[in-house]
Each structure stands twice: as C-alpha cells, then as structure tokens.
Coordinates of C-alpha atoms in Angstrom, one line a residue:
X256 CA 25.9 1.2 -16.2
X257 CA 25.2 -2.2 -13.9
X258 CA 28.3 -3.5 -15.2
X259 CA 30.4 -0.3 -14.1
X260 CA 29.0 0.0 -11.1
X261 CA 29.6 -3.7 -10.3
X262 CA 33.6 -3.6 -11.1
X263 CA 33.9 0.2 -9.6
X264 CA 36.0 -0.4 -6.0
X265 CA 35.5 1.8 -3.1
X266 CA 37.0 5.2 -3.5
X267 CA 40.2 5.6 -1.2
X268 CA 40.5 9.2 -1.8
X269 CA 37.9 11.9 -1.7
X270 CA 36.7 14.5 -4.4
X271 CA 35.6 18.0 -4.6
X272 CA 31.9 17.8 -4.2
X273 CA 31.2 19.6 -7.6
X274 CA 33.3 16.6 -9.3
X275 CA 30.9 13.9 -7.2
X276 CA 27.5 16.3 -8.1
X277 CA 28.6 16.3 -12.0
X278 CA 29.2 12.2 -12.2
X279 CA 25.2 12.4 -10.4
X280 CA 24.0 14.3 -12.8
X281 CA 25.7 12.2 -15.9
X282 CA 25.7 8.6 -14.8
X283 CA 22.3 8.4 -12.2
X284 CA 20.0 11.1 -12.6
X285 CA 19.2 10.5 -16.6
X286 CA 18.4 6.8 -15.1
X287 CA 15.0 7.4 -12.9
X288 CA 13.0 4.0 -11.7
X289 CA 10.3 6.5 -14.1
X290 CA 7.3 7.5 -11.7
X291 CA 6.9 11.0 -12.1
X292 CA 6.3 10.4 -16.1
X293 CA 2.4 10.9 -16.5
X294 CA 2.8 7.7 -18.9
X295 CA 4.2 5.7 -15.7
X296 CA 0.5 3.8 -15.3
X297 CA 1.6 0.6 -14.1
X298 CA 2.0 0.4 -10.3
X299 CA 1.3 3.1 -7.4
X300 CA 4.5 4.5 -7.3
X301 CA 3.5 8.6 -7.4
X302 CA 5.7 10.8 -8.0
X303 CA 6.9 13.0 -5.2
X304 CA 5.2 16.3 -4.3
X305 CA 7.7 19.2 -4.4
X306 CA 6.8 20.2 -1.0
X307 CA 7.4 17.1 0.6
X308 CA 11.3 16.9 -0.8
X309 CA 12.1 19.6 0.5
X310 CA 10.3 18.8 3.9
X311 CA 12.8 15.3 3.1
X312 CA 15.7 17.0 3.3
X313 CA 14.8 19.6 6.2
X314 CA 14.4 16.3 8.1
X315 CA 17.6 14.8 6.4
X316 CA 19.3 18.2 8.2
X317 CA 17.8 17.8 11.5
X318 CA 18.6 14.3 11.8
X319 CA 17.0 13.1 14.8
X320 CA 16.1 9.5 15.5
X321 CA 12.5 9.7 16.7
X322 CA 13.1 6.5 18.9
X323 CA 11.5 8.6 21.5
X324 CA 11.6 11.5 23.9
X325 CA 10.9 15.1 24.4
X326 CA 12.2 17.2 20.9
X327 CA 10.0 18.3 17.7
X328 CA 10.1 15.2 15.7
X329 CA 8.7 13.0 18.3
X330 CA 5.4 15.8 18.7
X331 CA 5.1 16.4 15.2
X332 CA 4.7 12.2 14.5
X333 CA 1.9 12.5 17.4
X334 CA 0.6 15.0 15.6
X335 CA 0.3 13.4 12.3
X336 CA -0.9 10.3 13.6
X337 CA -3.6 11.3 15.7
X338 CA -5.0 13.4 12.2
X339 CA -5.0 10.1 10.8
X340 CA -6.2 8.4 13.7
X341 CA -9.2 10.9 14.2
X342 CA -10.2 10.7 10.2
X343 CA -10.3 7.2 10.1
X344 CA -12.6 7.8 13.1
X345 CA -10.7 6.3 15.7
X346 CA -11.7 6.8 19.2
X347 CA -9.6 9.1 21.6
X348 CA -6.4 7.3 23.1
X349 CA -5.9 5.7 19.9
X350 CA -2.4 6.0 18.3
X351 CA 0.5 4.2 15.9
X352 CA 3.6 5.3 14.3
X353 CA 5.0 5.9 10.9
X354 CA 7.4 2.4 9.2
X355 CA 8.8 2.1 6.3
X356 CA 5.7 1.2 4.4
X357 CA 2.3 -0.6 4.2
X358 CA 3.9 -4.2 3.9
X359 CA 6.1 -3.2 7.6
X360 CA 2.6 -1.4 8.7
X361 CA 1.3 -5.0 8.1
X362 CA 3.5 -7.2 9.8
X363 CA 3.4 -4.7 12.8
X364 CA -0.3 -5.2 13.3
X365 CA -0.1 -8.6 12.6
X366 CA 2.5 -9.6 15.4
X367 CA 0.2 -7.3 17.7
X368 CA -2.6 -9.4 16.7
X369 CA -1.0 -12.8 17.1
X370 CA 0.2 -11.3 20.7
X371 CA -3.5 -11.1 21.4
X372 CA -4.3 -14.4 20.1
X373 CA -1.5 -16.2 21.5
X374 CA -2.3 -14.6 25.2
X375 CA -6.1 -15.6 24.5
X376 CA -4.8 -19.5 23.9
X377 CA -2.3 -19.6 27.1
X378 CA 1.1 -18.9 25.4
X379 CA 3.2 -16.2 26.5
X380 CA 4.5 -15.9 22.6
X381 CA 7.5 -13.1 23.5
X382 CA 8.8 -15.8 26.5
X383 CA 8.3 -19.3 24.5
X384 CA 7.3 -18.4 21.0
X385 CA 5.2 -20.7 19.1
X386 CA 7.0 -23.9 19.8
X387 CA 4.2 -26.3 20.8
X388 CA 1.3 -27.4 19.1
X389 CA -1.1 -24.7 18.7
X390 CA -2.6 -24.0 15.2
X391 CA -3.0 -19.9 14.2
X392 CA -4.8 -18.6 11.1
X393 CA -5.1 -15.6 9.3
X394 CA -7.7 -14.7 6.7
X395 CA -7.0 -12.7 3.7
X396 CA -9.4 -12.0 0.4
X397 CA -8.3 -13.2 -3.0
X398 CA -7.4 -10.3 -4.0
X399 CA -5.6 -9.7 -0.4
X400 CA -1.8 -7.7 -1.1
X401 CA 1.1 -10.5 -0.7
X402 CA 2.4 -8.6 2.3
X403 CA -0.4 -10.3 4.3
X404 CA 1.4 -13.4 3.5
X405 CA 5.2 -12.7 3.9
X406 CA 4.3 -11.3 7.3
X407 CA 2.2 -14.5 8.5
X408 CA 5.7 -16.4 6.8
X409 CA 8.0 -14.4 9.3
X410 CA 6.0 -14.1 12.1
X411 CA 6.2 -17.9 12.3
X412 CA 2.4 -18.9 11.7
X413 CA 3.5 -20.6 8.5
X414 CA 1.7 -19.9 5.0
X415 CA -0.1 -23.1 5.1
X416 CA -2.5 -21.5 8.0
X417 CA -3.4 -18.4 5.3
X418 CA -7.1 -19.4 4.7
X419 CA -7.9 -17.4 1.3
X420 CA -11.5 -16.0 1.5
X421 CA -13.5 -15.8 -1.6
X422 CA -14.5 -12.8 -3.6
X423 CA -17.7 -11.9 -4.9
X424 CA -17.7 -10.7 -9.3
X425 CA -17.3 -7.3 -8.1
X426 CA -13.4 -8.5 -6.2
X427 CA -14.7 -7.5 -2.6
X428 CA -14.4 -9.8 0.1
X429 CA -17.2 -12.0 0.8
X430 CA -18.1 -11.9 4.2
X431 CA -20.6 -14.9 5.0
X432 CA -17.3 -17.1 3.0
X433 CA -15.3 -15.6 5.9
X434 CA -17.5 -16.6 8.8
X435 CA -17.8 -19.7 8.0
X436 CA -13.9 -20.1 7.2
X437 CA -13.6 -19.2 11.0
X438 CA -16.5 -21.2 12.4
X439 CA -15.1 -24.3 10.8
X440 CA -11.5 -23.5 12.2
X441 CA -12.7 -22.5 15.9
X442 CA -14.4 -25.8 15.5
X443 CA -10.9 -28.1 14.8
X444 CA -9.1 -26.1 17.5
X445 CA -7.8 -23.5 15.4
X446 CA -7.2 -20.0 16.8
X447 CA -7.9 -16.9 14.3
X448 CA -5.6 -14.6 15.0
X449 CA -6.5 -11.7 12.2
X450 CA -8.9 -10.8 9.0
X451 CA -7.3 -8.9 6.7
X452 CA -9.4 -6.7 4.6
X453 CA -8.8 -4.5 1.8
X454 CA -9.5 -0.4 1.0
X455 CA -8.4 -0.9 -2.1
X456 CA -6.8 -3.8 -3.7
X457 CA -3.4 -3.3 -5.9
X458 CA -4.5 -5.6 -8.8
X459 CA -8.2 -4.2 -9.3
X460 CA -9.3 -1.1 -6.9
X461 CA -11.5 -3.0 -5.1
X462 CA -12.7 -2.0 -1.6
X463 CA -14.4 -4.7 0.9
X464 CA -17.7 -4.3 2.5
X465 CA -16.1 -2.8 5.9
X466 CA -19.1 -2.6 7.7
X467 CA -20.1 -6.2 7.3
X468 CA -16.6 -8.1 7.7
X469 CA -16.7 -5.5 11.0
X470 CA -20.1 -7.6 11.9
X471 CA -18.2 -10.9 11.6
X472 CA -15.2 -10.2 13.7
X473 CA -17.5 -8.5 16.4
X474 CA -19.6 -11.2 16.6
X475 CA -16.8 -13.8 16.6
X476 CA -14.3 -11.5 18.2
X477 CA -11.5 -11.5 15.9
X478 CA -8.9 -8.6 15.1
X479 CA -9.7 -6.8 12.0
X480 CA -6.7 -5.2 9.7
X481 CA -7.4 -3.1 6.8
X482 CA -4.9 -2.7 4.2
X483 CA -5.5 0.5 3.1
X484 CA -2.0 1.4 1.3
X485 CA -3.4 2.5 -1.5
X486 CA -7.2 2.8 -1.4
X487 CA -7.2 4.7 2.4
X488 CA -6.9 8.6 1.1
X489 CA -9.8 8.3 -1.2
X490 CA -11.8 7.2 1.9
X491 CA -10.6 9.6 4.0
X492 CA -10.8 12.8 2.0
X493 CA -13.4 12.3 -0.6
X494 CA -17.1 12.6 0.1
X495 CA -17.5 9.7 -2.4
X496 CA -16.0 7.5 -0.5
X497 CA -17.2 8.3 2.6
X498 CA -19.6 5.6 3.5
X499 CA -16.7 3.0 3.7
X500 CA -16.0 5.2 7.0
X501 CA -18.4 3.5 9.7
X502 CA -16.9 0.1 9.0
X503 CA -13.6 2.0 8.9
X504 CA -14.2 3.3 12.5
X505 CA -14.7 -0.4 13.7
X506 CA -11.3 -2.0 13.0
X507 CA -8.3 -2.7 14.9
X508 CA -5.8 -1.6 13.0
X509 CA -5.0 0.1 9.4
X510 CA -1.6 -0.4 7.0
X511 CA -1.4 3.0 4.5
X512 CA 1.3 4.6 2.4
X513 CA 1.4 8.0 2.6
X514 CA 4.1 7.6 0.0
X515 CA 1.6 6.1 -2.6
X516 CA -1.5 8.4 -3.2
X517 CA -0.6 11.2 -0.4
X518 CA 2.3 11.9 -2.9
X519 CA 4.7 11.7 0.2
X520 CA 8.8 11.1 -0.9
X521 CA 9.5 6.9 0.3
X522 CA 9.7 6.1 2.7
X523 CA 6.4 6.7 4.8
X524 CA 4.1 4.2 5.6
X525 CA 1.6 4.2 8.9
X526 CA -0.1 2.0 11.0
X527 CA -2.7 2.9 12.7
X528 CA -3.9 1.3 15.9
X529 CA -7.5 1.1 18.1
X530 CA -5.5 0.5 21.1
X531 CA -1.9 1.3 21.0
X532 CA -1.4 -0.7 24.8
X533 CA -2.0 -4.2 22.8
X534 CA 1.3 -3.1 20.7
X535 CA 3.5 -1.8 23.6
X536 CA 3.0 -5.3 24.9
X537 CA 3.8 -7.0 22.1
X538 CA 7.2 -4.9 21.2
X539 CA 8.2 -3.0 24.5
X540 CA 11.5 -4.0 25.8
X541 CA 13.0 -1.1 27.5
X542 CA 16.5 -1.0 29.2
X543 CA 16.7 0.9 32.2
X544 CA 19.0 3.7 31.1
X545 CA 15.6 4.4 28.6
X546 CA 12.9 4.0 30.7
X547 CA 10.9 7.3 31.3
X548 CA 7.3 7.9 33.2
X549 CA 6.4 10.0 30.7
X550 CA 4.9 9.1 27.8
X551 CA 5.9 5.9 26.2
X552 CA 8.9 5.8 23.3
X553 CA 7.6 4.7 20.0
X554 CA 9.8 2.2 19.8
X555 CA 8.0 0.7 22.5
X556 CA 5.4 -0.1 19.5
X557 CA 7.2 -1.5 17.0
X558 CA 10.6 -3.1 16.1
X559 CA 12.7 -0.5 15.2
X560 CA 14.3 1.5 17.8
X561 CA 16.7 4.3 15.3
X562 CA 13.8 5.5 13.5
X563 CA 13.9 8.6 10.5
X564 CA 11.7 12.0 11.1
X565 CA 9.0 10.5 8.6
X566 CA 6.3 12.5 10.3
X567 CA 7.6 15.8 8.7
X568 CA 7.4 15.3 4.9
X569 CA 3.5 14.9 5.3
X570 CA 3.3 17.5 8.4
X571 CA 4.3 19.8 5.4
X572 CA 2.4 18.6 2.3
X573 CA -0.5 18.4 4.7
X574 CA -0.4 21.9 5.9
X575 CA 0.6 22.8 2.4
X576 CA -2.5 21.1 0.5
X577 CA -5.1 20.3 3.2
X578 CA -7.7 17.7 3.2
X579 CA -9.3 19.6 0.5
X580 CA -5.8 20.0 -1.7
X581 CA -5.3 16.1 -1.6
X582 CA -9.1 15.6 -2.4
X583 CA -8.7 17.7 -5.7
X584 CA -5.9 16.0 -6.7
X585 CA -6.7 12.4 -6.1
X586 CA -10.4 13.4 -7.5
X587 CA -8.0 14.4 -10.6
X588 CA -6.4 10.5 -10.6
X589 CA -10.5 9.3 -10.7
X590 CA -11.2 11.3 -13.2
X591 CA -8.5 10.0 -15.6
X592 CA -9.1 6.7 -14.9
X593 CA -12.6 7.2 -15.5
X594 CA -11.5 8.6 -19.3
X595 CA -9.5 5.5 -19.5
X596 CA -12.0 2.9 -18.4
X597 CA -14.8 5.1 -20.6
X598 CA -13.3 4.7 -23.7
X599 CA -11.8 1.4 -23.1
X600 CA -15.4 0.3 -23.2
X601 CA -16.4 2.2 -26.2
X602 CA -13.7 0.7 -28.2
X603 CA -15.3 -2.5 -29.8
X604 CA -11.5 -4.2 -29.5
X605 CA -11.2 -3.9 -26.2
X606 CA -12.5 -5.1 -23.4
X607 CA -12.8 -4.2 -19.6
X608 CA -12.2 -6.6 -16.9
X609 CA -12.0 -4.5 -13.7
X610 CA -12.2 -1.4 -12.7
X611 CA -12.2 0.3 -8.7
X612 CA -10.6 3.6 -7.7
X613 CA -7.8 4.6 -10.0
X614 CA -7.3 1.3 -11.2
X615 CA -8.4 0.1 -14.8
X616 CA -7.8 -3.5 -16.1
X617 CA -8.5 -4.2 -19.6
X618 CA -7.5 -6.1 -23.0
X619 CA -7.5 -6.1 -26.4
X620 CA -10.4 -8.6 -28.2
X621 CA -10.4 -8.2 -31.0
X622 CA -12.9 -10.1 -33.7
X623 CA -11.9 -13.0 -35.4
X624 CA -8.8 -13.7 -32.0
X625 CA -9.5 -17.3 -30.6
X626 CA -9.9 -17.0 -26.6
X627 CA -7.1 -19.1 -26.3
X628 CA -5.0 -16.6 -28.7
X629 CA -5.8 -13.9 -26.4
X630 CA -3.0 -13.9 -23.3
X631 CA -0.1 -14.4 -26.3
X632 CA -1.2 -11.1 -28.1
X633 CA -1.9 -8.9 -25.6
X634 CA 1.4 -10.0 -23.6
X635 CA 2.8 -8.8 -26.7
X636 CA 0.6 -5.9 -27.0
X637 CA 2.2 -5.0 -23.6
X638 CA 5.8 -5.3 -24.9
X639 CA 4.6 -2.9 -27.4
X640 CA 3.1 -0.2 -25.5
X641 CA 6.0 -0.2 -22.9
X642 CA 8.4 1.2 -25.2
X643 CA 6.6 4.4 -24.8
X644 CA 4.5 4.4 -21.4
X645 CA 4.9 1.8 -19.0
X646 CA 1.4 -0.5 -18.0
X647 CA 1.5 -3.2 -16.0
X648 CA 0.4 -6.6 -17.1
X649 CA -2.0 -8.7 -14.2
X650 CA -4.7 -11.6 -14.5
X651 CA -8.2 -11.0 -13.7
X652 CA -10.5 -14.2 -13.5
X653 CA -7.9 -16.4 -15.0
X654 CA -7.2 -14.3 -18.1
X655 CA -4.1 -12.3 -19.1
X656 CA -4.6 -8.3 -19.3
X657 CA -3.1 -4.9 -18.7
X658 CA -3.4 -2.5 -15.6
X659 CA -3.4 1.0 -15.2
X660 CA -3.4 2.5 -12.3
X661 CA -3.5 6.8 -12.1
X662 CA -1.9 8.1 -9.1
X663 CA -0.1 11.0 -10.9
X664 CA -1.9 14.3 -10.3
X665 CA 0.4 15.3 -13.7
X666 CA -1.0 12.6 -16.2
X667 CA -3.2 14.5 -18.3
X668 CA -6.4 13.5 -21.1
X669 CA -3.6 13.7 -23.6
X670 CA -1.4 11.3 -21.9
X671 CA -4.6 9.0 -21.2
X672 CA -5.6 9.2 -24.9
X673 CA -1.6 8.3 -26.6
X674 CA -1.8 5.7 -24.5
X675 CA -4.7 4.4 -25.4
X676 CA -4.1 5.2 -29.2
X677 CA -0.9 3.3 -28.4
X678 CA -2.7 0.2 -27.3
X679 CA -5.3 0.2 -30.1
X680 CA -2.3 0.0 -32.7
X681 CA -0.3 -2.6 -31.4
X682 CA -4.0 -4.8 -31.2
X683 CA -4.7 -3.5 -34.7
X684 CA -1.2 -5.5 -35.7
X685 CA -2.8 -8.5 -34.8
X686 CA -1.3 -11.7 -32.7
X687 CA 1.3 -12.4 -35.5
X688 CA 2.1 -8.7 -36.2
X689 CA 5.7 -7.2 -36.6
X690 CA 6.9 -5.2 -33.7
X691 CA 6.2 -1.3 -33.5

C-alpha cells in the first residue's frame, strides 16, 4: 500500500464521489492505526466515542475558525473550559483554551512560564529573546512525559538546563529532591522557570504527591505544571481519586487530552490556566483591524490564530455521558487493569513491576531464566503476543518488560484473559523457543 501510495501522482481529473468512497473503503479503511480493538493495550490511544464523531463532523460542517469573536464556537469553548477549570478547582477568572494535544498544552504553559520568569530576571523575552547570558531551568520527574523536554528544546532554554528530579519506589516525584534541585540552582544564579509534575505518568500510572510539590513551589515561588494527559479524568470524576484535588487546586497550569481517556475523536487537548492574563502577555499580538474591547480572542493565548471548533466533540460526549457516564466507564478501564495486574501476580512466571491507574507493567520469570536472559525472552515474548493483541514493550528500574495500559471502555475479562493466556504461552516456549 506505502509503495502505491508513494508512486500515485496527483489526480488531474475528478471522480464521482461513490468511485472515491469505494477506493476508501478497499484501500484505507481495512488498514486502521488499531485503537478501537479491545486487544489494542499498548499506548493511550482510546477509541473514539460514537457521540463525539458525529459532534466531529457537525463541527467539520460548521467550519468556523474559533480565533475569536462573538458566534457559538467561541461560547461553547468558554464553556467547556471553565467546566474544566472549575473541576480542577480553579478559582473564578481562570481560563485556557483547547490545542492540539497535551504535548502543545505543554509548550503553551511552558512559554507562559518562562514569560514570567524571564520578566522576574529583567528580560523582556518577546522584544530580545534569550540572547544574553541568563541560565533558565525546568524540573521534570523521572518518569516526566518527553514533551516536557521537546518544549524546553524549542522554547530555547536548551535540554542541558532540564534538571531530572528523582523518584521515590512507588515512581512519584520526590519533593524534598526537588527543593533542593532549586535551592542549589537559585544559589549559582540560575532562574527556575517551571516544575513539571505528573497526574499520571505514560510508562507506569504514577501520580505525584500534588499537595507537597504545591508546598515547594509556594514556598520558593515557582510555576507549577501538571501534566495530566492521561491521569487528569480519573482525578476529576472519580471519588477515588479525589484527594489528589487540593494539590490540584494549587497549580498554575494543567496539560490533558480529552482525546485520551475522555474518549474524545484527535485532536483535543486543553490547557488549563490559574491566570489566563500571564498568557495573553506572553502570546497577544493583535493587529488593529482585530482588536475588540470585548472580551479577548483566544488567540491572544496561544500561537495559533486559525483554530478548529474542538470545544464541540466533548460539549457533546459531555452532555451525552456526564461526570457520572465518564466515571463508569473509566471505573470500567481500572477494573480491567486490576484483573490484569491480579492475575499477573498470581501467576508464579510472571512478575509485576508497576502498576498506577490503568497502567500494568509486567514480565515473564520464569524458573530456571538467568536475570541476564530475561530482556532477550521477553522482547521476544512481545513479538509473540503482538501478532494477536498489541502491548507495548517499556523499562522499569533498568529491566526490559511489557505495558498495558486499558483505556478502552470495550476491552472485556475475556479480552484481558487471551491476552494473558497469550503471554503465558509464548513464556512457557522458553528463551530459545520456536515462534508461535
């Protein structure tokens, strides 16, 4: 198909519609990236909720471009971001917008943050950038998503100034290893621009201790961003979770996916923000033939200034499902992963190596396997398995394993159970054994 594609020039002449609609359906529909298969385990693609495709192409239909101004798409983005806003416990006048995802979300917040910081040193960062010699750091968790890094690369703080904070045996943030990471920089002249914390980490679940990495950057005033682009529903909707939310309440700004666990069609990521003035000065540059007294343009908060009616795909699936919907559902997600992680630990060949929200990370051991056999056969163990469900293979303290993670409301205890059955006979064949 790649190869067709590739040699296949751009058509001069049209079709019928029905002619283009068949090729569709024989040449790229049978070909799916595979997230809405309840074997699809490995990373937190979910599959779309019915309700928000057809919101998708309502939007598609209304095609506005929600730069700014006074028609539906603009309110109903308010809207949805000031439910957000007000879950996460946010105080009144806070706002945000919706971006393409959590690793835009990211950068967004980060360049507000370094706005601050910049300002706070004496450079004006929009007029003469950072050319001089002023040292900014961010400080991300071990287990800290990558985008934290690729957005310090391009907004020009340089990679070298990430300082990597350690985690604790549970993978959560360890917050006196934070304050003293900033103490010693504040103390050679460095300027902290941002902590970025974690509601639930990609590789193993894990959620940082909010509250406390709250008390550090309150006490040495320092922005706090949570990355919450996969972990932030469970926090918001399900009792549970729900004593994560005072910490949550104290931060500056939050990165999540409503496309991941809100089952939302891509692309819809949010960032939320304490005080949405901070990012109007970082990103407002208005021409006069766009300036309005009313109330500010999104675009004023971010970069992009043509922007897609994101906000209406989760208006729907919200009014649809309610707090109370998702909750059941991702509840559902837990309590396979639970199943998983249960019998994952019964199993005498296998062994656990993490496990936080719907995200299991395990391996084969089994007896008589030398520990330095171990990363070969279960890398093979993976090939196995893929050819009928699709895991995802990580490292965990040092050692190779594979990773689940549930965020299909359609994966079932059957699915949970082949899969494991599928695992448990391609460790039963051994490091030498013959493929399946």
């Amino acid at each position: 198909m790649r190869e067709e594609l590739a040699a296949q020039p751009i058509p001069a002449d049209g079709r019928p519609f029905g002619d283009v609609l068949a090729e569709f359906r024989e040449k790229i529909a049978p070909y799916p990236f595979g997230n809405g298969h309840p074997r699809f385990l490995a990373w937190v693609n979910s599959p779309p909720h019915p309700a928000g495709i057809a919101a998708d192409a309502l939007a598609a239909a209304m095609n506005p471009s929600v730069a700014g101004g006074d028609h539906a798409a603009v309110h109903i983005e308010h809207q949805v971001v000031r439910w957000f806003a007000d879950a996460a416990g946010f105080p009144a006048g806070s706002g945000g917008l919706l971006v393409s995802g959590g690793s835009t979300a990211t950068l967004t917040a980060l360049a507000v943050a370094r706005h601050r910081a910049a300002a706070r040193a004496g450079i004006d960062v929009r007029a003469a950038g950072l050319q001089g010699d002023a040292r900014f750091a961010v400080y991300v968790g071990e287990e800290g998503h990558g985008s934290a890094r690729k957005a310090v690369e391009l907004l020009g703080l340089g990679s070298a100034w990430v300082r990597t904070v350690a985690v604790g045996g549970d993978f959560r943030m360890d917050p006196d290893h934070l304050r003293t990471l900033i103490a010693a920089d504040r103390a050679r002249g460095v300027h902290p621009v941002a902590v970025v914390a974690s509601a639930g980490t990609t590789n193993t679940g894990a959620i940082d201790p909010l509250d406390e990495i709250a008390d550090v950057c309150a006490e040495l005033d320092v922005w706090l961003h949570v990355d919450g682009a996969y972990g932030l529903p469970a926090l918001l909707f399900l009792d549970e979770y729900a004593h994560h939310r005072p910490g949550l309440s104290r931060v500056d700004s939050i990165a999540m996916d409503p496309h991941k666990w809100l089952y939302a069609p891509i692309d819809a990521g949010l960032v939320l923000l304490r005080d949405p003035a901070l990012a109007r000065d970082a990103f407002s540059l208005v021409p006069a033939y766009l300036r309005t007294d009313d109330e500010p343009w999104f675009s004023e908060f971010g970069f992009e200034q043509t922007r897609p009616f994101r906000a209406l795909k989760i208006w729907f699936l919200l009014h649809h499902l309610g707090t109370r919907g998702y909750a059941d559902l991702i509840r559902h997600d837990l309590a396979m992963a639970d199943r998983l992680a249960a019998a994952v630990e019964a199993d005498e060949d296998l062994e656990l190596l993490a496990r936080g929200l719907s995200v299991v990370c395990f391996r084969g051991r089994p007896a008589g396997v030398r520990l330095d056999e171990l990363d070969a056969q279960n890398r093979r163990v993976l090939a196995d398995v893929q050819r009928d469900a699709f895991l995802a293979g990580t490292t965990v303290n040092g050692v190779f394993g594979l990773r689940a993670c549930v965020v299909n409301p359609g994966t079932t205890a059957a699915d949970i159970d082949a899969v494991l059955e599928l695992v448990r006979s391609a460790v039963r064949r051994g490091p030498a054994g013959p493929p399946a």
